[in-house]
Amino acid sequence: MAEQVFHHPDIYRIDVPLTGNPLKNLNSYVIKDQGESMVIDTGFRNEECLKVLMKGLQELGISPERTNLFVTHLHSDHIGLAQYFDYPDTKIYMGQRESYYFRKLLYGKVREERARLYVAEGYPKEKYYESDHRNPARIFMPNQEFFVTEITDGARIRIGNVEVTALEMPGHTPGLMCCYLEKEKVMFTTDHVLFDITPNITNWLGMEEPLGCYLKNLDRILEYEVLHTFPAHRNLSDKTLQQRVEEIKRHHRIRLEEIRKGKGEVIREERETDRGIQHFYILK
């Protein structure tokens, strides 16, 4: 079901379920104006997500053959169904840097490089591939290539009379992009800023200091005047963007202090889980 979350222009949210995933859902947004439309993110490449997304678009009188798509970043819950929007009269927008990483993922190059790093750190090679084959990030990715219109930071996209500015905010991924409607003071924060949970920051091959990069771009997003914030997961919030950014920064300061206090007291405990993950604990 499509829920209208903003008027003038018309912006709708389609709540796409991510069944069995801790994220719970993906907020796919649709901007409509003057007979034109653009979808922001899609959900996993599976039957449930496809059915819900297409039903929501149908309610809005939109078909994938006649709408553009903006993919904020390469994670499968955002890009999974992108191939279903690949038509001669449509455009699939994606950041240039993110598109590069996505191609490497699609053809398995990133997994090969990551496997070498895991093995070099002592992780059993067979366990890496075993867990990788069960990883939703792999299972629900697009399984075929599609044409991407690559964009860079500051690119402007028009939907009817609405102007959308793409803002590259690396951290969560190497080239994640938020969408900003300057006139309406609307920001689609995707996974850069979430309200119910904190975004996952991990290591990316070829990306230096992803956490530092993320924190820097938390400051950068506050440079824009925002009255309405639309995140990619869970619930919308009455909190301001600035309030939530400060909460996330405080969270990371606390975690850093915990690590500093635990210096010299860190132990490693290995425990088998359903994904074969090794856990690390910090003693206080």
Coordinates of C-alpha atoms in Angstrom, one line a residue:
M1 CA 0.0 0.0 0.0
A2 CA 1.3 3.5 -0.9
E3 CA 1.1 6.1 1.8
Q4 CA 1.3 9.8 1.0
V5 CA 3.9 11.4 3.2
F6 CA 4.2 14.8 1.6
H7 CA 2.1 17.1 -0.6
H8 CA 3.3 19.6 -3.3
P9 CA 5.0 17.7 -4.7
D10 CA 3.3 14.4 -4.0
I11 CA 5.6 12.0 -2.2
Y12 CA 4.6 8.5 -1.3
R13 CA 6.1 5.7 0.8
I14 CA 5.8 2.0 -0.1
D15 CA 6.6 -0.1 2.9
V16 CA 8.4 -3.1 1.4
P17 CA 8.9 -6.0 3.9
L18 CA 12.3 -7.6 4.4
T19 CA 11.0 -10.7 5.9
G20 CA 13.5 -12.6 8.1
N21 CA 15.9 -9.6 8.1
P22 CA 16.7 -7.5 11.2
L23 CA 16.1 -4.4 9.1
K24 CA 12.4 -5.4 8.9
N25 CA 11.5 -3.1 6.0
L26 CA 12.6 -0.9 3.2
N27 CA 10.9 2.5 2.7
S28 CA 10.7 2.9 -1.1
Y29 CA 9.7 6.4 -1.9
V30 CA 7.9 7.7 -5.0
I31 CA 8.0 11.4 -6.2
K32 CA 5.3 12.4 -8.6
D33 CA 4.8 15.7 -10.4
Q34 CA 3.3 16.9 -13.7
G35 CA 2.8 13.3 -14.9
E36 CA 6.4 12.3 -14.2
S37 CA 7.7 10.1 -11.4
M38 CA 10.8 8.7 -9.8
V39 CA 11.1 5.7 -7.4
I40 CA 13.8 5.8 -4.8
D41 CA 15.1 2.3 -3.9
T42 CA 13.4 -1.1 -4.4
G43 CA 13.9 -3.9 -1.8
F44 CA 15.3 -7.4 -2.2
R45 CA 15.2 -9.3 -5.4
N46 CA 12.6 -11.8 -4.2
E47 CA 8.9 -12.5 -4.9
E48 CA 7.6 -10.8 -1.8
C49 CA 9.4 -7.5 -2.3
L50 CA 8.6 -7.5 -6.0
K51 CA 4.9 -8.1 -5.4
V52 CA 4.6 -5.4 -2.7
L53 CA 6.5 -2.8 -4.7
M54 CA 4.6 -3.4 -8.0
K55 CA 1.3 -3.3 -6.2
G56 CA 2.2 0.0 -4.6
L57 CA 3.2 1.5 -7.9
Q58 CA 0.0 0.2 -9.5
E59 CA -2.0 2.0 -6.8
L60 CA -0.3 5.2 -7.9
G61 CA -0.9 4.6 -11.6
I62 CA 2.8 4.0 -12.3
S63 CA 4.4 1.3 -14.3
P64 CA 8.1 0.4 -14.2
E65 CA 8.2 0.9 -18.0
R66 CA 7.4 4.6 -17.5
T67 CA 9.2 5.7 -14.3
N68 CA 12.7 6.5 -13.5
L69 CA 14.6 4.9 -10.6
F70 CA 17.1 6.3 -8.2
V71 CA 19.3 3.7 -6.5
T72 CA 20.9 5.3 -3.4
H73 CA 23.5 2.6 -2.9
L74 CA 24.5 -0.9 -3.8
H75 CA 23.1 -3.0 -0.9
S76 CA 20.6 -5.6 -2.1
D77 CA 17.7 -4.2 -0.1
H78 CA 18.0 -1.0 -2.1
I79 CA 19.1 -2.2 -5.5
G80 CA 17.7 -5.7 -5.6
L81 CA 14.8 -5.1 -8.0
A82 CA 16.5 -2.5 -10.2
Q83 CA 16.6 -4.7 -13.2
Y84 CA 12.8 -4.6 -13.4
F85 CA 13.0 -0.9 -14.2
D86 CA 15.4 -1.3 -17.1
Y87 CA 13.4 -0.1 -20.2
P88 CA 14.2 2.1 -23.2
D89 CA 12.2 5.1 -21.9
T90 CA 13.4 5.0 -18.3
K91 CA 16.6 5.9 -16.5
I92 CA 18.2 4.2 -13.5
Y93 CA 20.3 6.7 -11.7
M94 CA 23.2 5.7 -9.5
G95 CA 26.3 7.3 -8.2
Q96 CA 29.4 6.8 -10.4
R97 CA 31.5 5.5 -7.6
E98 CA 28.7 3.2 -6.3
S99 CA 28.1 1.9 -9.8
Y100 CA 31.8 0.9 -10.0
Y101 CA 31.6 -1.1 -6.8
F102 CA 28.3 -2.6 -7.8
R103 CA 29.8 -4.0 -11.0
K104 CA 32.6 -5.5 -9.0
L105 CA 30.1 -7.2 -6.7
L106 CA 27.9 -8.4 -9.6
Y107 CA 30.9 -10.2 -11.2
G108 CA 32.2 -11.6 -7.9
K109 CA 35.5 -9.6 -7.8
V110 CA 34.8 -8.0 -4.4
R111 CA 34.0 -11.4 -2.8
E112 CA 37.3 -12.8 -4.2
E113 CA 39.3 -9.9 -2.8
R114 CA 37.4 -10.1 0.5
A115 CA 38.0 -13.8 0.8
R116 CA 41.7 -13.3 0.5
L117 CA 41.6 -10.8 3.3
Y118 CA 39.6 -13.1 5.6
V119 CA 41.9 -16.0 4.9
A120 CA 45.0 -13.8 5.6
E121 CA 43.5 -13.0 9.0
G122 CA 43.1 -16.7 9.8
Y123 CA 39.4 -17.2 8.9
P124 CA 38.8 -20.6 7.3
K125 CA 38.3 -20.2 3.6
E126 CA 35.5 -22.8 3.4
K127 CA 33.6 -21.1 6.2
Y128 CA 33.8 -17.7 4.4
Y129 CA 32.3 -19.1 1.2
E130 CA 29.7 -21.1 3.2
S131 CA 28.5 -18.0 5.0
D132 CA 28.7 -15.9 1.9
H133 CA 26.4 -18.2 0.0
R134 CA 23.8 -17.7 2.7
N135 CA 24.2 -14.0 2.9
P136 CA 21.1 -12.0 1.8
A137 CA 23.5 -9.3 0.4
R138 CA 24.4 -11.9 -2.2
I139 CA 21.2 -13.9 -2.6
F140 CA 18.9 -10.9 -3.2
M141 CA 21.2 -8.9 -5.5
P142 CA 20.2 -8.3 -9.1
N143 CA 21.1 -11.3 -11.2
Q144 CA 21.5 -9.6 -14.5
E145 CA 23.1 -6.4 -15.8
F146 CA 21.1 -3.3 -16.5
F147 CA 21.9 0.1 -17.9
V148 CA 22.8 2.8 -15.3
T149 CA 22.8 6.5 -15.8
E150 CA 25.8 7.4 -13.6
I151 CA 25.8 10.7 -11.7
T152 CA 28.2 12.5 -9.4
D153 CA 27.8 14.7 -6.3
G154 CA 25.6 17.7 -6.9
A155 CA 23.9 16.2 -10.0
R156 CA 20.3 17.6 -10.5
I157 CA 17.4 15.5 -11.7
R158 CA 14.0 16.9 -12.7
I159 CA 10.7 15.2 -12.1
G160 CA 8.1 17.5 -13.6
N161 CA 8.7 20.8 -11.9
V162 CA 10.6 19.2 -9.0
E163 CA 14.4 19.4 -8.8
V164 CA 16.2 16.7 -6.9
T165 CA 19.9 17.1 -6.0
A166 CA 22.0 14.0 -5.5
L167 CA 24.4 14.3 -2.6
E168 CA 27.2 11.8 -2.3
M169 CA 27.7 10.9 1.4
P170 CA 30.2 8.0 1.6
G171 CA 30.6 6.0 4.8
H172 CA 27.9 3.4 4.9
T173 CA 29.0 2.5 1.4
P174 CA 31.8 4.0 -0.8
G175 CA 29.4 6.2 -2.8
L176 CA 26.0 6.3 -1.1
M177 CA 23.8 9.2 -2.3
C178 CA 21.1 11.1 -0.5
C179 CA 18.4 13.0 -2.4
Y180 CA 17.6 16.6 -1.5
L181 CA 14.7 18.8 -2.6
E182 CA 16.0 22.3 -1.8
K183 CA 12.8 24.2 -2.4
E184 CA 10.8 21.9 -0.3
K185 CA 13.5 21.3 2.3
V186 CA 13.1 17.6 2.0
M187 CA 16.0 15.1 2.5
F188 CA 15.9 11.4 1.6
T189 CA 18.6 10.2 3.9
T190 CA 18.6 6.5 2.8
D191 CA 20.9 4.6 5.2
H192 CA 23.1 7.6 6.0
V193 CA 20.7 8.6 8.8
L194 CA 18.2 6.2 10.3
F195 CA 16.0 7.0 13.3
D196 CA 15.3 3.7 15.0
I197 CA 18.7 2.1 14.4
T198 CA 22.2 3.2 13.7
P199 CA 23.7 2.6 10.2
N200 CA 26.2 -0.2 9.8
I201 CA 29.7 1.1 9.0
T202 CA 32.1 -1.6 7.8
N203 CA 35.4 -1.9 5.8
W204 CA 35.3 -1.5 2.1
L205 CA 38.2 -2.5 -0.1
G206 CA 39.9 0.7 -1.5
M207 CA 38.1 3.0 1.0
E208 CA 40.2 4.6 3.7
E209 CA 38.7 5.2 7.1
P210 CA 35.0 4.6 6.4
L211 CA 33.9 5.5 9.9
G212 CA 35.8 8.8 9.7
C213 CA 34.3 9.4 6.3
Y214 CA 30.8 8.6 7.7
L215 CA 31.2 11.0 10.6
K216 CA 32.5 13.8 8.3
N217 CA 29.4 13.4 6.1
L218 CA 27.1 13.5 9.1
D219 CA 28.4 17.0 9.6
R220 CA 28.0 17.7 5.9
I221 CA 24.3 16.8 5.7
L222 CA 23.6 19.4 8.4
E223 CA 24.8 22.1 6.0
Y224 CA 21.5 21.7 4.2
E225 CA 18.3 23.2 5.4
V226 CA 15.9 20.3 6.1
L227 CA 12.4 20.3 7.5
H228 CA 11.3 16.8 6.4
T229 CA 13.5 13.7 6.6
F230 CA 12.7 10.4 5.0
P231 CA 14.9 7.5 6.0
A232 CA 15.2 4.1 4.2
H233 CA 14.3 1.8 7.1
R234 CA 11.8 1.5 10.0
N235 CA 9.7 4.4 11.0
L236 CA 9.5 8.1 10.2
S237 CA 10.3 10.3 13.1
D238 CA 9.2 13.6 14.7
K239 CA 12.9 14.3 15.6
T240 CA 14.8 16.8 13.5
L241 CA 17.6 15.7 11.3
Q242 CA 20.0 17.6 13.5
Q243 CA 18.7 15.9 16.7
R244 CA 19.2 12.4 15.1
V245 CA 22.7 13.2 13.8
E246 CA 23.8 14.4 17.2
E247 CA 22.4 11.1 18.7
I248 CA 24.4 9.0 16.2
K249 CA 27.6 11.0 16.8
R250 CA 27.2 10.6 20.6
H251 CA 26.7 6.9 20.1
H252 CA 30.0 6.6 18.2
R253 CA 31.8 8.7 20.9
I254 CA 30.6 6.4 23.6
R255 CA 31.7 3.3 21.6
L256 CA 35.1 4.8 21.1
E257 CA 35.5 5.6 24.8
E258 CA 34.5 2.0 25.6
I259 CA 37.2 0.8 23.3
R260 CA 39.8 3.1 24.8
K261 CA 38.9 2.1 28.4
G262 CA 39.2 -1.5 27.4
K263 CA 42.7 -1.1 25.9
G264 CA 44.9 -3.9 27.2
E265 CA 41.9 -5.9 28.5
V266 CA 40.6 -7.1 25.2
I267 CA 40.0 -10.9 24.8
R268 CA 38.9 -12.9 21.9
E269 CA 36.2 -15.5 22.3
E270 CA 35.4 -17.8 19.4
R271 CA 31.9 -19.1 19.3
E272 CA 30.1 -20.9 16.5
T273 CA 26.8 -19.4 15.3
D274 CA 24.5 -20.2 12.5
R275 CA 26.7 -18.0 10.3
G276 CA 30.0 -19.1 11.7
I277 CA 30.8 -15.7 13.0
Q278 CA 33.6 -15.1 15.5
H279 CA 32.6 -12.7 18.3
F280 CA 34.9 -10.3 20.1
Y281 CA 34.3 -9.0 23.6
I282 CA 35.8 -6.0 25.5
L283 CA 36.1 -6.5 29.2
K284 CA 35.4 -3.5 31.4

